Amino acid sequence: QRFTGRSSDLVQTLRQLAPLSGCTIESTTCLSHCDKGPNVKIRMMTASQVYETVEHDVANAPAAAAMLELLFENNQEEERGNYQIHPTLLAAASVMERAHKATTIQEKERFLNSVMKALEKEDELAKSKSMAQALVMRARLQGDSAKMDATRASQLDPWHPTVWRVLADASPDDPTYALNQWIQYQPHYRTKAKKELQLWQESQEAL
């Protein structure tokens, strides 16, 4: 799937807040109801039935968290029982939304640094998809720590939809590893990644 626009933002928020196992989150084609968006289509299979619905106006992290918690609360056959989102993860997702909307690099860095500082306080959160997202967002700012941030993010969440693209951008001296990993983890970008590999190899041969 392609991750663009508001769809990309919502996909990332849900990836940060959803259970670590038994849950697949992906971008999709238009779900209609555009006047009620952002929309989320939910499909859940239990031992006795398939549950499918579309939730509307999932516009921010609190709305996404409420949707997830109610989903598992209402699903009485869910063996894991009620799902409660760690308050630090919810706060982190909300602050990252603010970082995304910030208009200066300094503001973005300030928000992202505060997120990472909070997540580092607990080992489990320091290894979470939320931490990976914060690292990817900071790496995109192309600061001195961009390559280190992207590398750590790739270790925490190699399936993150843009982590290998960001690591390739942060590795101009030799992006081959990141581009090859991009092909492996995001095969729908195979053609683009192979083209970039070819261009980089040609540039090295011309030196």
PDB file of C-alpha atoms in Angstrom:
ATOM      1  CA  GLN A   1       0.000   0.000   0.000  1.00  0.00           C
ATOM      2  CA  ARG A   2       1.032   3.614  -0.491  1.00  0.00           C
ATOM      3  CA  PHE A   3       1.138   5.819   2.598  1.00  0.00           C
ATOM      4  CA  THR A   4       0.322   9.435   1.745  1.00  0.00           C
ATOM      5  CA  GLY A   5      -1.348  12.493   3.203  1.00  0.00           C
ATOM      6  CA  ARG A   6      -3.748  12.148   6.125  1.00  0.00           C
ATOM      7  CA  SER A   7      -3.875   8.410   5.478  1.00  0.00           C
ATOM      8  CA  SER A   8      -0.183   8.207   6.323  1.00  0.00           C
ATOM      9  CA  ASP A   9      -0.651  10.173   9.557  1.00  0.00           C
ATOM     10  CA  LEU A  10      -3.528   7.982  10.709  1.00  0.00           C
ATOM     11  CA  VAL A  11      -1.738   4.757   9.795  1.00  0.00           C
ATOM     12  CA  GLN A  12       1.255   5.807  11.875  1.00  0.00           C
ATOM     13  CA  THR A  13      -0.896   6.797  14.857  1.00  0.00           C
ATOM     14  CA  LEU A  14      -2.714   3.462  14.810  1.00  0.00           C
ATOM     15  CA  ARG A  15       0.562   1.541  14.489  1.00  0.00           C
ATOM     16  CA  GLN A  16       1.796   3.275  17.637  1.00  0.00           C
ATOM     17  CA  LEU A  17      -1.325   2.566  19.692  1.00  0.00           C
ATOM     18  CA  ALA A  18      -2.553  -0.837  18.521  1.00  0.00           C
ATOM     19  CA  PRO A  19      -1.705  -4.151  20.226  1.00  0.00           C
ATOM     20  CA  LEU A  20       1.729  -5.507  19.344  1.00  0.00           C
ATOM     21  CA  SER A  21       0.348  -8.798  18.018  1.00  0.00           C
ATOM     22  CA  GLY A  22      -2.742 -10.035  16.229  1.00  0.00           C
ATOM     23  CA  CYS A  23      -3.378  -6.692  14.544  1.00  0.00           C
ATOM     24  CA  THR A  24      -2.572  -5.618  10.977  1.00  0.00           C
ATOM     25  CA  ILE A  25      -2.763  -1.941  10.007  1.00  0.00           C
ATOM     26  CA  GLU A  26      -2.496  -0.749   6.435  1.00  0.00           C
ATOM     27  CA  SER A  27      -3.523   2.065   4.163  1.00  0.00           C
ATOM     28  CA  THR A  28      -6.464   1.382   1.880  1.00  0.00           C
ATOM     29  CA  THR A  29      -8.387   2.822  -1.038  1.00  0.00           C
ATOM     30  CA  CYS A  30     -11.224   5.299  -0.579  1.00  0.00           C
ATOM     31  CA  LEU A  31     -13.856   4.194   1.944  1.00  0.00           C
ATOM     32  CA  SER A  32     -16.343   6.861   0.795  1.00  0.00           C
ATOM     33  CA  HIS A  33     -17.960   8.980   3.534  1.00  0.00           C
ATOM     34  CA  CYS A  34     -15.276  11.602   2.791  1.00  0.00           C
ATOM     35  CA  ASP A  35     -17.288  14.250   4.642  1.00  0.00           C
ATOM     36  CA  LYS A  36     -17.002  12.118   7.805  1.00  0.00           C
ATOM     37  CA  GLY A  37     -13.292  11.259   7.535  1.00  0.00           C
ATOM     38  CA  PRO A  38     -10.695  10.309   8.413  1.00  0.00           C
ATOM     39  CA  ASN A  39     -12.294   6.845   8.228  1.00  0.00           C
ATOM     40  CA  VAL A  40     -11.085   3.492   9.521  1.00  0.00           C
ATOM     41  CA  LYS A  41     -12.391   0.141   8.282  1.00  0.00           C
ATOM     42  CA  ILE A  42     -12.204  -2.537  10.979  1.00  0.00           C
ATOM     43  CA  ARG A  43     -12.333  -6.247  10.243  1.00  0.00           C
ATOM     44  CA  MET A  44     -12.085  -8.630  13.193  1.00  0.00           C
ATOM     45  CA  MET A  45     -12.444 -12.405  13.116  1.00  0.00           C
ATOM     46  CA  THR A  46     -13.482 -14.385  16.178  1.00  0.00           C
ATOM     47  CA  ALA A  47     -14.242 -18.073  16.650  1.00  0.00           C
ATOM     48  CA  SER A  48     -17.871 -17.548  15.710  1.00  0.00           C
ATOM     49  CA  GLN A  49     -18.100 -14.526  13.429  1.00  0.00           C
ATOM     50  CA  VAL A  50     -16.445 -11.896  11.287  1.00  0.00           C
ATOM     51  CA  TYR A  51     -16.993  -8.359  12.589  1.00  0.00           C
ATOM     52  CA  GLU A  52     -16.668  -5.495  10.087  1.00  0.00           C
ATOM     53  CA  THR A  53     -17.470  -1.815  10.427  1.00  0.00           C
ATOM     54  CA  VAL A  54     -16.252   1.646   9.410  1.00  0.00           C
ATOM     55  CA  GLU A  55     -15.458   4.211  12.088  1.00  0.00           C
ATOM     56  CA  HIS A  56     -15.620   7.904  11.159  1.00  0.00           C
ATOM     57  CA  ASP A  57     -13.857  11.093  12.259  1.00  0.00           C
ATOM     58  CA  VAL A  58     -10.770   9.369  13.666  1.00  0.00           C
ATOM     59  CA  ALA A  59      -8.983  12.693  13.453  1.00  0.00           C
ATOM     60  CA  ASN A  60      -6.352  12.507  16.200  1.00  0.00           C
ATOM     61  CA  ALA A  61      -4.564  10.261  18.683  1.00  0.00           C
ATOM     62  CA  PRO A  62      -7.253  10.421  21.436  1.00  0.00           C
ATOM     63  CA  ALA A  63      -9.930   9.474  18.905  1.00  0.00           C
ATOM     64  CA  ALA A  64      -7.819   6.569  17.648  1.00  0.00           C
ATOM     65  CA  ALA A  65      -7.150   5.390  21.205  1.00  0.00           C
ATOM     66  CA  ALA A  66     -10.826   5.539  22.145  1.00  0.00           C
ATOM     67  CA  MET A  67     -11.749   3.581  19.017  1.00  0.00           C
ATOM     68  CA  LEU A  68      -9.234   0.820  19.784  1.00  0.00           C
ATOM     69  CA  GLU A  69     -10.180   0.505  23.438  1.00  0.00           C
ATOM     70  CA  LEU A  70     -13.915   0.379  22.678  1.00  0.00           C
ATOM     71  CA  LEU A  71     -13.312  -2.144  19.924  1.00  0.00           C
ATOM     72  CA  PHE A  72     -11.712  -4.647  22.287  1.00  0.00           C
ATOM     73  CA  GLU A  73     -14.104  -3.832  25.133  1.00  0.00           C
ATOM     74  CA  ASN A  74     -17.110  -4.594  22.936  1.00  0.00           C
ATOM     75  CA  ASN A  75     -15.609  -7.782  21.524  1.00  0.00           C
ATOM     76  CA  GLN A  76     -16.481 -10.190  24.325  1.00  0.00           C
ATOM     77  CA  GLU A  77     -14.816 -13.123  22.561  1.00  0.00           C
ATOM     78  CA  GLU A  78     -11.446 -11.385  22.434  1.00  0.00           C
ATOM     79  CA  GLU A  79      -9.194 -13.607  24.548  1.00  0.00           C
ATOM     80  CA  ARG A  80      -6.913 -10.747  25.547  1.00  0.00           C
ATOM     81  CA  GLY A  81      -9.766  -9.002  27.305  1.00  0.00           C
ATOM     82  CA  ASN A  82     -10.023  -5.233  27.449  1.00  0.00           C
ATOM     83  CA  TYR A  83      -7.157  -3.389  25.798  1.00  0.00           C
ATOM     84  CA  GLN A  84      -5.837  -0.329  27.589  1.00  0.00           C
ATOM     85  CA  ILE A  85      -3.381   1.964  25.877  1.00  0.00           C
ATOM     86  CA  HIS A  86      -0.397   3.067  27.919  1.00  0.00           C
ATOM     87  CA  PRO A  87      -0.957   6.760  28.742  1.00  0.00           C
ATOM     88  CA  THR A  88       2.608   7.626  27.721  1.00  0.00           C
ATOM     89  CA  LEU A  89       2.018   6.148  24.256  1.00  0.00           C
ATOM     90  CA  LEU A  90      -1.136   8.212  23.859  1.00  0.00           C
ATOM     91  CA  ALA A  91       0.666  11.354  25.002  1.00  0.00           C
ATOM     92  CA  ALA A  92       3.559  10.595  22.657  1.00  0.00           C
ATOM     93  CA  ALA A  93       1.220  10.180  19.686  1.00  0.00           C
ATOM     94  CA  SER A  94      -0.477  13.492  20.488  1.00  0.00           C
ATOM     95  CA  VAL A  95       2.840  15.349  20.771  1.00  0.00           C
ATOM     96  CA  MET A  96       4.056  13.832  17.498  1.00  0.00           C
ATOM     97  CA  GLU A  97       0.916  15.169  15.832  1.00  0.00           C
ATOM     98  CA  ARG A  98       1.932  18.606  17.101  1.00  0.00           C
ATOM     99  CA  ALA A  99       5.462  18.060  15.793  1.00  0.00           C
ATOM    100  CA  HIS A 100       4.060  17.196  12.381  1.00  0.00           C
ATOM    101  CA  LYS A 101       2.094  20.450  12.306  1.00  0.00           C
ATOM    102  CA  ALA A 102       4.935  22.617  13.635  1.00  0.00           C
ATOM    103  CA  THR A 103       6.248  25.139  11.120  1.00  0.00           C
ATOM    104  CA  THR A 104       9.936  25.293  12.092  1.00  0.00           C
ATOM    105  CA  ILE A 105      12.648  22.671  12.482  1.00  0.00           C
ATOM    106  CA  GLN A 106      13.365  23.950  15.984  1.00  0.00           C
ATOM    107  CA  GLU A 107       9.746  23.403  17.055  1.00  0.00           C
ATOM    108  CA  LYS A 108       9.660  19.941  15.518  1.00  0.00           C
ATOM    109  CA  GLU A 109      12.900  18.953  17.257  1.00  0.00           C
ATOM    110  CA  ARG A 110      11.643  20.244  20.595  1.00  0.00           C
ATOM    111  CA  PHE A 111       8.450  18.193  20.385  1.00  0.00           C
ATOM    112  CA  LEU A 112      10.245  15.046  19.204  1.00  0.00           C
ATOM    113  CA  ASN A 113      12.978  15.315  21.823  1.00  0.00           C
ATOM    114  CA  SER A 114      10.337  15.552  24.545  1.00  0.00           C
ATOM    115  CA  VAL A 115       8.630  12.428  23.189  1.00  0.00           C
ATOM    116  CA  MET A 116      11.848  10.427  23.177  1.00  0.00           C
ATOM    117  CA  LYS A 117      12.792  11.603  26.655  1.00  0.00           C
ATOM    118  CA  ALA A 118       9.441  10.378  27.993  1.00  0.00           C
ATOM    119  CA  LEU A 119       9.627   7.025  26.183  1.00  0.00           C
ATOM    120  CA  GLU A 120      13.192   6.369  27.365  1.00  0.00           C
ATOM    121  CA  LYS A 121      11.991   6.237  30.972  1.00  0.00           C
ATOM    122  CA  GLU A 122      10.595   2.718  30.492  1.00  0.00           C
ATOM    123  CA  ASP A 123      12.451  -0.082  28.714  1.00  0.00           C
ATOM    124  CA  GLU A 124       9.334  -1.374  26.963  1.00  0.00           C
ATOM    125  CA  LEU A 125       8.410   2.065  25.640  1.00  0.00           C
ATOM    126  CA  ALA A 126      11.995   2.782  24.598  1.00  0.00           C
ATOM    127  CA  LYS A 127      11.695  -0.195  22.222  1.00  0.00           C
ATOM    128  CA  SER A 128       8.217   0.634  20.960  1.00  0.00           C
ATOM    129  CA  LYS A 129       6.898   1.604  17.550  1.00  0.00           C
ATOM    130  CA  SER A 130       6.255   5.038  19.021  1.00  0.00           C
ATOM    131  CA  MET A 131       9.978   5.461  19.614  1.00  0.00           C
ATOM    132  CA  ALA A 132      10.683   4.279  16.069  1.00  0.00           C
ATOM    133  CA  GLN A 133       8.244   6.844  14.677  1.00  0.00           C
ATOM    134  CA  ALA A 134       9.775   9.667  16.705  1.00  0.00           C
ATOM    135  CA  LEU A 135      13.253   8.679  15.487  1.00  0.00           C
ATOM    136  CA  VAL A 136      12.104   8.556  11.859  1.00  0.00           C
ATOM    137  CA  MET A 137      10.484  11.975  12.164  1.00  0.00           C
ATOM    138  CA  ARG A 138      13.661  13.458  13.662  1.00  0.00           C
ATOM    139  CA  ALA A 139      15.833  11.777  11.032  1.00  0.00           C
ATOM    140  CA  ARG A 140      13.732  13.441   8.318  1.00  0.00           C
ATOM    141  CA  LEU A 141      14.898  16.794   9.633  1.00  0.00           C
ATOM    142  CA  GLN A 142      18.378  15.891   8.319  1.00  0.00           C
ATOM    143  CA  GLY A 143      20.211  16.904  11.480  1.00  0.00           C
ATOM    144  CA  ASP A 144      23.581  15.568  12.625  1.00  0.00           C
ATOM    145  CA  SER A 145      21.932  12.512  14.201  1.00  0.00           C
ATOM    146  CA  ALA A 146      19.825  11.595  11.142  1.00  0.00           C
ATOM    147  CA  LYS A 147      21.690   8.409  10.217  1.00  0.00           C
ATOM    148  CA  MET A 148      21.918   7.243  13.828  1.00  0.00           C
ATOM    149  CA  ASP A 149      18.217   7.953  14.392  1.00  0.00           C
ATOM    150  CA  ALA A 150      17.159   6.133  11.223  1.00  0.00           C
ATOM    151  CA  THR A 151      19.399   3.166  12.002  1.00  0.00           C
ATOM    152  CA  ARG A 152      17.944   2.768  15.484  1.00  0.00           C
ATOM    153  CA  ALA A 153      14.408   3.146  14.131  1.00  0.00           C
ATOM    154  CA  SER A 154      15.056   0.399  11.566  1.00  0.00           C
ATOM    155  CA  GLN A 155      16.143  -1.923  14.367  1.00  0.00           C
ATOM    156  CA  LEU A 156      13.064  -1.154  16.463  1.00  0.00           C
ATOM    157  CA  ASP A 157      10.531  -1.355  13.630  1.00  0.00           C
ATOM    158  CA  PRO A 158      11.907  -2.684  10.319  1.00  0.00           C
ATOM    159  CA  TRP A 159       8.354  -2.789   8.903  1.00  0.00           C
ATOM    160  CA  HIS A 160       7.890   0.952   9.392  1.00  0.00           C
ATOM    161  CA  PRO A 161       6.667   2.182   5.978  1.00  0.00           C
ATOM    162  CA  THR A 162       9.308   4.877   5.492  1.00  0.00           C
ATOM    163  CA  VAL A 163      12.239   3.942   7.738  1.00  0.00           C
ATOM    164  CA  TRP A 164      14.415   2.450   4.968  1.00  0.00           C
ATOM    165  CA  ARG A 165      13.685   5.368   2.639  1.00  0.00           C
ATOM    166  CA  VAL A 166      14.769   7.773   5.385  1.00  0.00           C
ATOM    167  CA  LEU A 167      17.881   5.710   6.187  1.00  0.00           C
ATOM    168  CA  ALA A 168      18.864   5.717   2.517  1.00  0.00           C
ATOM    169  CA  ASP A 169      18.548   9.512   2.425  1.00  0.00           C
ATOM    170  CA  ALA A 170      20.675   9.732   5.579  1.00  0.00           C
ATOM    171  CA  SER A 171      23.379   7.497   4.027  1.00  0.00           C
ATOM    172  CA  PRO A 172      24.495   9.401   0.909  1.00  0.00           C
ATOM    173  CA  ASP A 173      27.981   7.855   0.987  1.00  0.00           C
ATOM    174  CA  ASP A 174      26.517   4.365   0.523  1.00  0.00           C
ATOM    175  CA  PRO A 175      22.741   3.865   0.545  1.00  0.00           C
ATOM    176  CA  THR A 176      22.873   0.312  -0.853  1.00  0.00           C
ATOM    177  CA  TYR A 177      22.074  -1.477   2.412  1.00  0.00           C
ATOM    178  CA  ALA A 178      19.060   0.723   3.142  1.00  0.00           C
ATOM    179  CA  LEU A 179      17.757   0.495  -0.424  1.00  0.00           C
ATOM    180  CA  ASN A 180      18.036  -3.302  -0.438  1.00  0.00           C
ATOM    181  CA  GLN A 181      16.210  -3.471   2.888  1.00  0.00           C
ATOM    182  CA  TRP A 182      13.576  -1.126   1.475  1.00  0.00           C
ATOM    183  CA  ILE A 183      12.962  -3.663  -1.303  1.00  0.00           C
ATOM    184  CA  GLN A 184      12.688  -6.492   1.217  1.00  0.00           C
ATOM    185  CA  TYR A 185      10.298  -4.795   3.638  1.00  0.00           C
ATOM    186  CA  GLN A 186       8.314  -2.648   1.180  1.00  0.00           C
ATOM    187  CA  PRO A 187       8.297  -4.698  -2.062  1.00  0.00           C
ATOM    188  CA  HIS A 188       5.754  -2.403  -3.741  1.00  0.00           C
ATOM    189  CA  TYR A 189       8.611   0.117  -3.947  1.00  0.00           C
ATOM    190  CA  ARG A 190      10.919  -2.419  -5.626  1.00  0.00           C
ATOM    191  CA  THR A 191      11.051  -0.598  -8.971  1.00  0.00           C
ATOM    192  CA  LYS A 192      11.818   2.779  -7.393  1.00  0.00           C
ATOM    193  CA  ALA A 193      14.447   1.361  -5.027  1.00  0.00           C
ATOM    194  CA  LYS A 194      16.158  -0.612  -7.805  1.00  0.00           C
ATOM    195  CA  LYS A 195      16.267   2.508  -9.965  1.00  0.00           C
ATOM    196  CA  GLU A 196      17.941   4.439  -7.150  1.00  0.00           C
ATOM    197  CA  LEU A 197      20.426   1.598  -6.633  1.00  0.00           C
ATOM    198  CA  GLN A 198      21.266   1.660 -10.326  1.00  0.00           C
ATOM    199  CA  LEU A 199      21.751   5.424 -10.352  1.00  0.00           C
ATOM    200  CA  TRP A 200      24.009   5.282  -7.306  1.00  0.00           C
ATOM    201  CA  GLN A 201      26.105   2.475  -8.774  1.00  0.00           C
ATOM    202  CA  GLU A 202      26.449   4.388 -12.049  1.00  0.00           C
ATOM    203  CA  SER A 203      27.570   7.475 -10.132  1.00  0.00           C
ATOM    204  CA  GLN A 204      30.273   5.434  -8.385  1.00  0.00           C
ATOM    205  CA  GLU A 205      31.507   3.965 -11.663  1.00  0.00           C
ATOM    206  CA  ALA A 206      31.801   7.472 -13.083  1.00  0.00           C
ATOM    207  CA  LEU A 207      34.164   8.573 -10.308  1.00  0.00           C
TER     208      LEU A 207
END
